[in-house]
Amino acid sequence: MGNPYAGEVALVIDGRRHVAKLTLGALAELEATLETGTLIELVERFEGGAFSTRDVLALIVAGLRGGGWDGQARDLITAEIEGGMVEAAKVAATLLSRAFALPEG
């Protein structure tokens, strides 16, 4: 489990625990990766359940890089994410949420 007050989310990839977080630099990189739309539109897609696997991958990569990982999206093509796509989508949504809101109580 990452520190929610620091915006951190834990993710296990290939059996190794990583801490992901959306720093300002990671958010800027995310915007560049998305190429179209804004972060607000990305939030709206997640809130409406209309996000794509590309959205999930972009958020995971940005979060991992914000947490100190030096990999690229292509490094995750064959990676095993514990919990599969459902966990990846959950982590992506949590990253986005924690980047823009304080954790509850």
N, CA, C and O of each residue as an XYZ file, in Angstrom:
420
protein
N       0.845     -1.182      0.000
C       0.000      0.000      0.000
C       0.887      1.241      0.000
O       1.811      1.348      0.806
N       0.613      2.155     -0.881
C       1.345      3.411     -0.910
C       0.778      4.389      0.107
O      -0.267      4.133      0.705
N       1.448      5.485      0.298
C       1.012      6.526      1.221
C      -0.021      7.417      0.516
O       0.350      8.195     -0.362
N      -1.300      7.321      0.879
C      -2.317      8.115      0.187
C      -2.120      9.618      0.367
O      -2.529     10.392     -0.499
N      -1.506     10.048      1.465
C      -1.275     11.478      1.682
C      -0.211     12.030      0.747
O      -0.143     13.238      0.519
N       0.612     11.154      0.210
C       1.614     11.557     -0.785
C       1.146     11.230     -2.189
O       1.899     11.397     -3.149
N      -0.106     10.759     -2.324
C      -0.646     10.418     -3.629
C      -0.150      9.087     -4.167
O      -0.305      8.804     -5.355
N       0.444      8.269     -3.311
C       1.055      7.015     -3.752
C       0.050      5.870     -3.829
O      -0.900      5.790     -3.051
N       0.296      4.987     -4.797
C      -0.482      3.769     -4.966
C       0.512      2.650     -5.246
O       1.449      2.830     -6.024
N       0.313      1.496     -4.615
C       1.201      0.351     -4.850
C       0.674     -0.492     -6.007
O      -0.534     -0.623     -6.204
N       1.603     -1.055     -6.760
C       1.270     -1.919     -7.885
C       2.340     -2.996     -7.971
O       3.532     -2.694     -7.912
N       1.921     -4.255     -8.110
C       2.871     -5.360     -8.206
C       2.989     -5.772     -9.669
O       2.015     -6.184    -10.299
N       4.204     -5.650    -10.192
C       4.492     -5.992    -11.588
C       5.586     -7.042    -11.594
O       6.657     -6.853    -11.019
N       5.294     -8.155    -12.258
C       6.239     -9.274    -12.322
C       6.745     -9.666    -10.939
O       7.926     -9.960    -10.753
N       5.824     -9.665     -9.968
C       6.152    -10.084     -8.612
C       6.884     -9.057     -7.779
O       7.236     -9.337     -6.633
N       7.123     -7.885     -8.318
C       7.858     -6.839     -7.598
C       6.941     -5.653     -7.306
O       6.266     -5.146     -8.202
N       6.924     -5.221     -6.060
C       6.085     -4.098     -5.654
C       6.706     -2.779     -6.104
O       7.895     -2.531     -5.903
N       5.876     -1.945     -6.713
C       6.294     -0.607     -7.144
C       5.367      0.410     -6.487
O       4.195      0.127     -6.239
N       5.893      1.575     -6.212
C       5.077      2.689     -5.730
C       4.945      3.676     -6.875
O       5.932      4.118     -7.465
N       3.703      4.008     -7.171
C       3.416      4.946     -8.256
C       2.778      6.200     -7.677
O       2.041      6.139     -6.693
N       3.069      7.340     -8.302
C       2.400      8.587     -7.924
C       2.510      9.570     -9.072
O       3.470      9.546     -9.842
N       1.521     10.427     -9.174
C       1.499     11.409    -10.252
C       2.081     12.729     -9.763
O       1.376     13.570     -9.204
N       3.366     12.889     -9.983
C       4.032     14.153     -9.674
C       3.675     15.160    -10.766
O       3.065     14.795    -11.771
N       4.045     16.400    -10.576
C       3.790     17.416    -11.596
C       4.453     17.029    -12.922
O       3.856     17.168    -13.989
N       5.693     16.545    -12.839
C       6.395     16.104    -14.048
C       5.709     14.918    -14.699
O       5.616     14.845    -15.924
N       5.227     13.986    -13.882
C       4.525     12.819    -14.421
C       3.209     13.234    -15.080
O       2.826     12.673    -16.107
N       2.516     14.215    -14.494
C       1.282     14.717    -15.102
C       1.552     15.400    -16.435
O       0.782     15.246    -17.383
N       2.644     16.156    -16.511
C       3.016     16.808    -17.770
C       3.342     15.757    -18.831
O       2.955     15.893    -19.991
N       4.053     14.715    -18.422
C       4.372     13.628    -19.345
C       3.095     12.919    -19.798
O       2.967     12.536    -20.961
N       2.164     12.750    -18.879
C       0.887     12.118    -19.193
C       0.131     12.937    -20.234
O      -0.389     12.379    -21.199
N       0.067     14.242    -20.049
C      -0.604     15.107    -21.028
C       0.029     14.972    -22.404
O      -0.677     14.909    -23.411
N       1.350     14.928    -22.453
C       2.049     14.787    -23.736
C       1.756     13.428    -24.365
O       1.615     13.326    -25.583
N       1.667     12.396    -23.549
C       1.392     11.050    -24.055
C      -0.018     10.948    -24.616
O      -0.234     10.299    -25.640
N      -0.974     11.580    -23.957
C      -2.366     11.502    -24.392
C      -2.574     12.213    -25.728
O      -3.456     11.835    -26.498
N      -1.780     13.226    -26.006
C      -1.777     13.970    -27.261
C      -3.065     14.734    -27.543
O      -3.018     15.789    -28.176
N      -4.191     14.245    -27.102
C      -5.450     14.958    -27.308
C      -6.193     15.018    -25.992
O      -6.063     14.134    -25.145
N      -6.963     16.057    -25.834
C      -7.754     16.183    -24.624
C      -6.953     16.736    -23.458
O      -5.755     16.998    -23.562
N      -7.644     16.902    -22.365
C      -7.046     17.452    -21.157
C      -7.124     16.433    -20.034
O      -7.783     15.401    -20.160
N      -6.450     16.730    -18.942
C      -6.540     15.855    -17.778
C      -7.968     15.828    -17.229
O      -8.413     14.806    -16.707
N      -8.681     16.943    -17.346
C     -10.079     16.982    -16.896
C     -10.911     16.010    -17.720
O     -11.765     15.311    -17.175
N     -10.671     15.957    -19.024
C     -11.388     14.997    -19.872
C     -11.033     13.560    -19.487
O     -11.883     12.671    -19.539
N      -9.786     13.341    -19.105
C      -9.362     12.021    -18.656
C     -10.103     11.638    -17.374
O     -10.584     10.513    -17.243
N     -10.191     12.574    -16.435
C     -10.929     12.334    -15.191
C     -12.388     12.005    -15.513
O     -12.963     11.079    -14.940
N     -12.975     12.763    -16.424
C     -14.376     12.528    -16.799
C     -14.564     11.149    -17.418
O     -15.571     10.486    -17.167
N     -13.601     10.714    -18.225
C     -13.696      9.373    -18.817
C     -13.679      8.303    -17.724
O     -14.443      7.340    -17.787
N     -12.818      8.469    -16.732
C     -12.761      7.492    -15.638
C     -14.035      7.540    -14.799
O     -14.573      6.499    -14.422
N     -14.514      8.739    -14.509
C     -15.740      8.863    -13.722
C     -16.923      8.233    -14.436
O     -17.804      7.661    -13.793
N     -16.951      8.333    -15.770
C     -18.053      7.791    -16.553
C     -17.838      6.355    -16.994
O     -18.699      5.778    -17.659
N     -16.700      5.768    -16.635
C     -16.413      4.399    -17.033
C     -16.123      4.257    -18.521
O     -16.253      3.168    -19.079
N     -15.729      5.354    -19.168
C     -15.487      5.348    -20.613
C     -14.000      5.428    -20.950
O     -13.633      5.896    -22.028
N     -13.149      4.978    -20.040
C     -11.702      5.034    -20.269
C     -11.271      3.874    -21.152
O     -11.958      2.858    -21.255
N     -10.133      4.049    -21.778
C      -9.592      3.015    -22.660
C      -8.391      2.337    -22.005
O      -7.870      2.811    -20.995
N      -7.964      1.229    -22.588
C      -6.754      0.582    -22.090
C      -5.560      1.508    -22.291
O      -4.612      1.475    -21.506
N      -5.596      2.328    -23.330
C      -4.531      3.313    -23.558
C      -4.471      4.310    -22.403
O      -3.388      4.684    -21.952
N      -5.653      4.742    -21.921
C      -5.708      5.644    -20.760
C      -5.078      4.978    -19.544
O      -4.280      5.589    -18.834
N      -5.444      3.713    -19.307
C      -4.919      2.976    -18.151
C      -3.408      2.850    -18.262
O      -2.693      3.120    -17.297
N      -2.915      2.447    -19.420
C      -1.468      2.288    -19.609
C      -0.742      3.615    -19.413
O       0.293      3.660    -18.748
N      -1.268      4.687    -19.979
C      -0.622      6.001    -19.847
C      -0.552      6.430    -18.385
O       0.468      6.959    -17.942
N      -1.621      6.209    -17.638
C      -1.628      6.563    -16.214
C      -0.661      5.705    -15.418
O       0.060      6.214    -14.560
N      -0.638      4.401    -15.695
C       0.272      3.509    -14.981
C       1.724      3.911    -15.248
O       2.522      4.004    -14.316
N       2.064      4.146    -16.502
C       3.439      4.528    -16.847
C       3.802      5.858    -16.186
O       4.878      5.986    -15.602
N       2.917      6.839    -16.276
C       3.198      8.143    -15.658
C       3.362      7.999    -14.147
O       4.269      8.589    -13.561
N       2.492      7.220    -13.522
C       2.581      7.015    -12.078
C       3.858      6.305    -11.664
O       4.506      6.689    -10.690
N       4.215      5.265    -12.412
C       5.461      4.555    -12.107
C       6.663      5.474    -12.263
O       7.576      5.462    -11.438
N       6.657      6.271    -13.328
C       7.773      7.193    -13.547
C       7.819      8.250    -12.439
O       8.900      8.641    -11.997
N       6.647      8.710    -11.994
C       6.581      9.644    -10.867
C       7.087      9.018     -9.582
O       7.549      9.719     -8.682
N       7.002      7.698     -9.494
C       7.497      6.967     -8.332
C       8.958      6.563     -8.446
O       9.492      5.899     -7.558
N       9.613      6.965     -9.547
C      11.040      6.707     -9.693
C      11.421      5.630    -10.693
O      12.610      5.393    -10.906
N      10.458      4.976    -11.308
C      10.719      3.934    -12.306
C      11.267      4.584    -13.566
O      10.802      5.657    -13.952
N      12.237      3.966    -14.212
C      12.812      4.587    -15.413
C      12.453      3.833    -16.694
O      13.121      3.990    -17.716
N      11.411      3.023    -16.639
C      10.985      2.265    -17.809
C      10.115      3.070    -18.757
O       9.879      4.264    -18.570
N       9.650      2.376    -19.776
C       8.779      2.949    -20.803
C       7.541      2.067    -20.931
O       7.512      0.957    -20.398
N       6.523      2.551    -21.629
C       5.298      1.781    -21.827
C       5.594      0.419    -22.447
O       4.974     -0.577    -22.077
N       6.531      0.369    -23.381
C       6.832     -0.900    -24.058
C       7.359     -1.961    -23.082
O       7.273     -3.156    -23.360
N       7.901     -1.526    -21.946
C       8.397     -2.471    -20.943
C       7.262     -3.223    -20.256
O       7.491     -4.253    -19.622
N       6.043     -2.714    -20.379
C       4.904     -3.341    -19.712
C       4.121     -4.269    -20.637
O       3.164     -4.911    -20.202
N       4.518     -4.346    -21.905
C       3.776     -5.161    -22.875
C       3.655     -6.610    -22.426
O       2.579     -7.199    -22.526
N       4.724     -7.181    -21.941
C       4.700     -8.583    -21.519
C       4.723     -8.737    -19.997
O       4.849     -9.850    -19.486
N       4.603     -7.632    -19.283
C       4.658     -7.685    -17.816
C       3.383     -8.292    -17.239
O       2.297     -8.148    -17.801
N       3.539     -8.965    -16.122
C       2.413     -9.547    -15.387
C       2.043     -8.596    -14.257
O       2.809     -8.406    -13.312
N       0.867     -8.007    -14.367
C       0.379     -7.114    -13.318
C      -0.508     -7.934    -12.394
O      -1.502     -8.522    -12.822
N      -0.136     -7.963    -11.132
C      -0.923     -8.727    -10.156
C      -2.336     -8.160    -10.105
O      -2.531     -6.972     -9.850
N      -3.310     -9.017    -10.347
C      -4.705     -8.572    -10.370
C      -5.198     -8.271    -11.767
O      -6.384     -8.008    -11.963
N      -4.301     -8.305    -12.747
C      -4.686     -8.133    -14.148
C      -5.202     -6.748    -14.494
O      -4.888     -5.756    -13.835
N      -6.000     -6.713    -15.548
C      -6.510     -5.445    -16.066
C      -7.409     -4.734    -15.052
O      -7.417     -3.506    -14.974
N      -8.154     -5.504    -14.291
C      -9.029     -4.886    -13.293
C      -8.195     -4.117    -12.271
O      -8.523     -2.982    -11.929
N      -7.130     -4.726    -11.790
C      -6.266     -4.045    -10.813
C      -5.558     -2.854    -11.455
O      -5.415     -1.804    -10.828
N      -5.119     -3.011    -12.692
C      -4.454     -1.900    -13.389
C      -5.397     -0.710    -13.522
O      -4.993      0.430    -13.294
N      -6.652     -0.967    -13.890
C      -7.633      0.114    -14.020
C      -7.923      0.757    -12.665
O      -8.077      1.974    -12.571
N      -7.998     -0.057    -11.628
C      -8.231      0.459    -10.273
C      -7.073      1.352     -9.826
O      -7.288      2.429     -9.272
N      -5.850      0.897    -10.071
C      -4.672      1.687     -9.707
C      -4.647      2.993    -10.502
O      -4.359      4.052     -9.944
N      -4.946      2.924    -11.789
C      -4.961      4.132    -12.626
C      -5.977      5.138    -12.094
O      -5.669      6.323    -11.966
N      -7.177      4.677    -11.786
C      -8.217      5.565    -11.256
C      -7.819      6.149     -9.904
O      -8.070      7.322     -9.630
N      -7.203      5.333     -9.068
C      -6.767      5.802     -7.749
C      -5.662      6.839     -7.885
O      -5.656      7.840     -7.168
N      -4.728      6.604     -8.799
C      -3.670      7.592     -9.048
C      -4.269      8.938     -9.430
O      -3.889      9.981     -8.897
N      -5.195      8.893    -10.347
C      -5.831     10.120    -10.828
C      -6.576     10.818     -9.704
O      -6.495     12.037     -9.558
N      -7.294     10.052     -8.919
C      -8.043     10.609     -7.805
C      -7.115     11.241     -6.768
O      -7.363     12.352     -6.299
N      -6.062     10.536     -6.419
C      -5.146     11.036     -5.388
C      -4.335     12.238     -5.854
O      -3.855     13.016     -5.030
N      -4.178     12.396     -7.145
C      -3.433     13.544     -7.665
C      -4.210     14.845     -7.464
O      -3.614     15.919     -7.385
N      -5.534     14.751     -7.383
C      -6.351     15.961     -7.355
C      -7.243     16.103     -6.124
O      -8.052     17.028     -6.056
N      -7.108     15.203     -5.152
C      -7.952     15.285     -3.960
C      -7.178     14.812     -2.735
O      -6.276     13.981     -2.838
N      -7.539     15.346     -1.590
C      -6.957     14.874     -0.329
C      -7.646     13.587      0.073
O      -8.849     13.442     -0.145
N      -6.912     12.641      0.660
C      -7.553     11.413      1.115
C      -8.528     11.693      2.250
O      -8.343     12.616      3.044
N      -9.561     10.877      2.302
C     -10.561     11.040      3.361
C     -10.036     10.526      4.681
O      -9.301      9.541      4.746
N     -10.428     11.209      5.717
C     -10.201     10.965      7.064
C      -9.304     10.040      7.630
O      -9.214      9.938      8.854
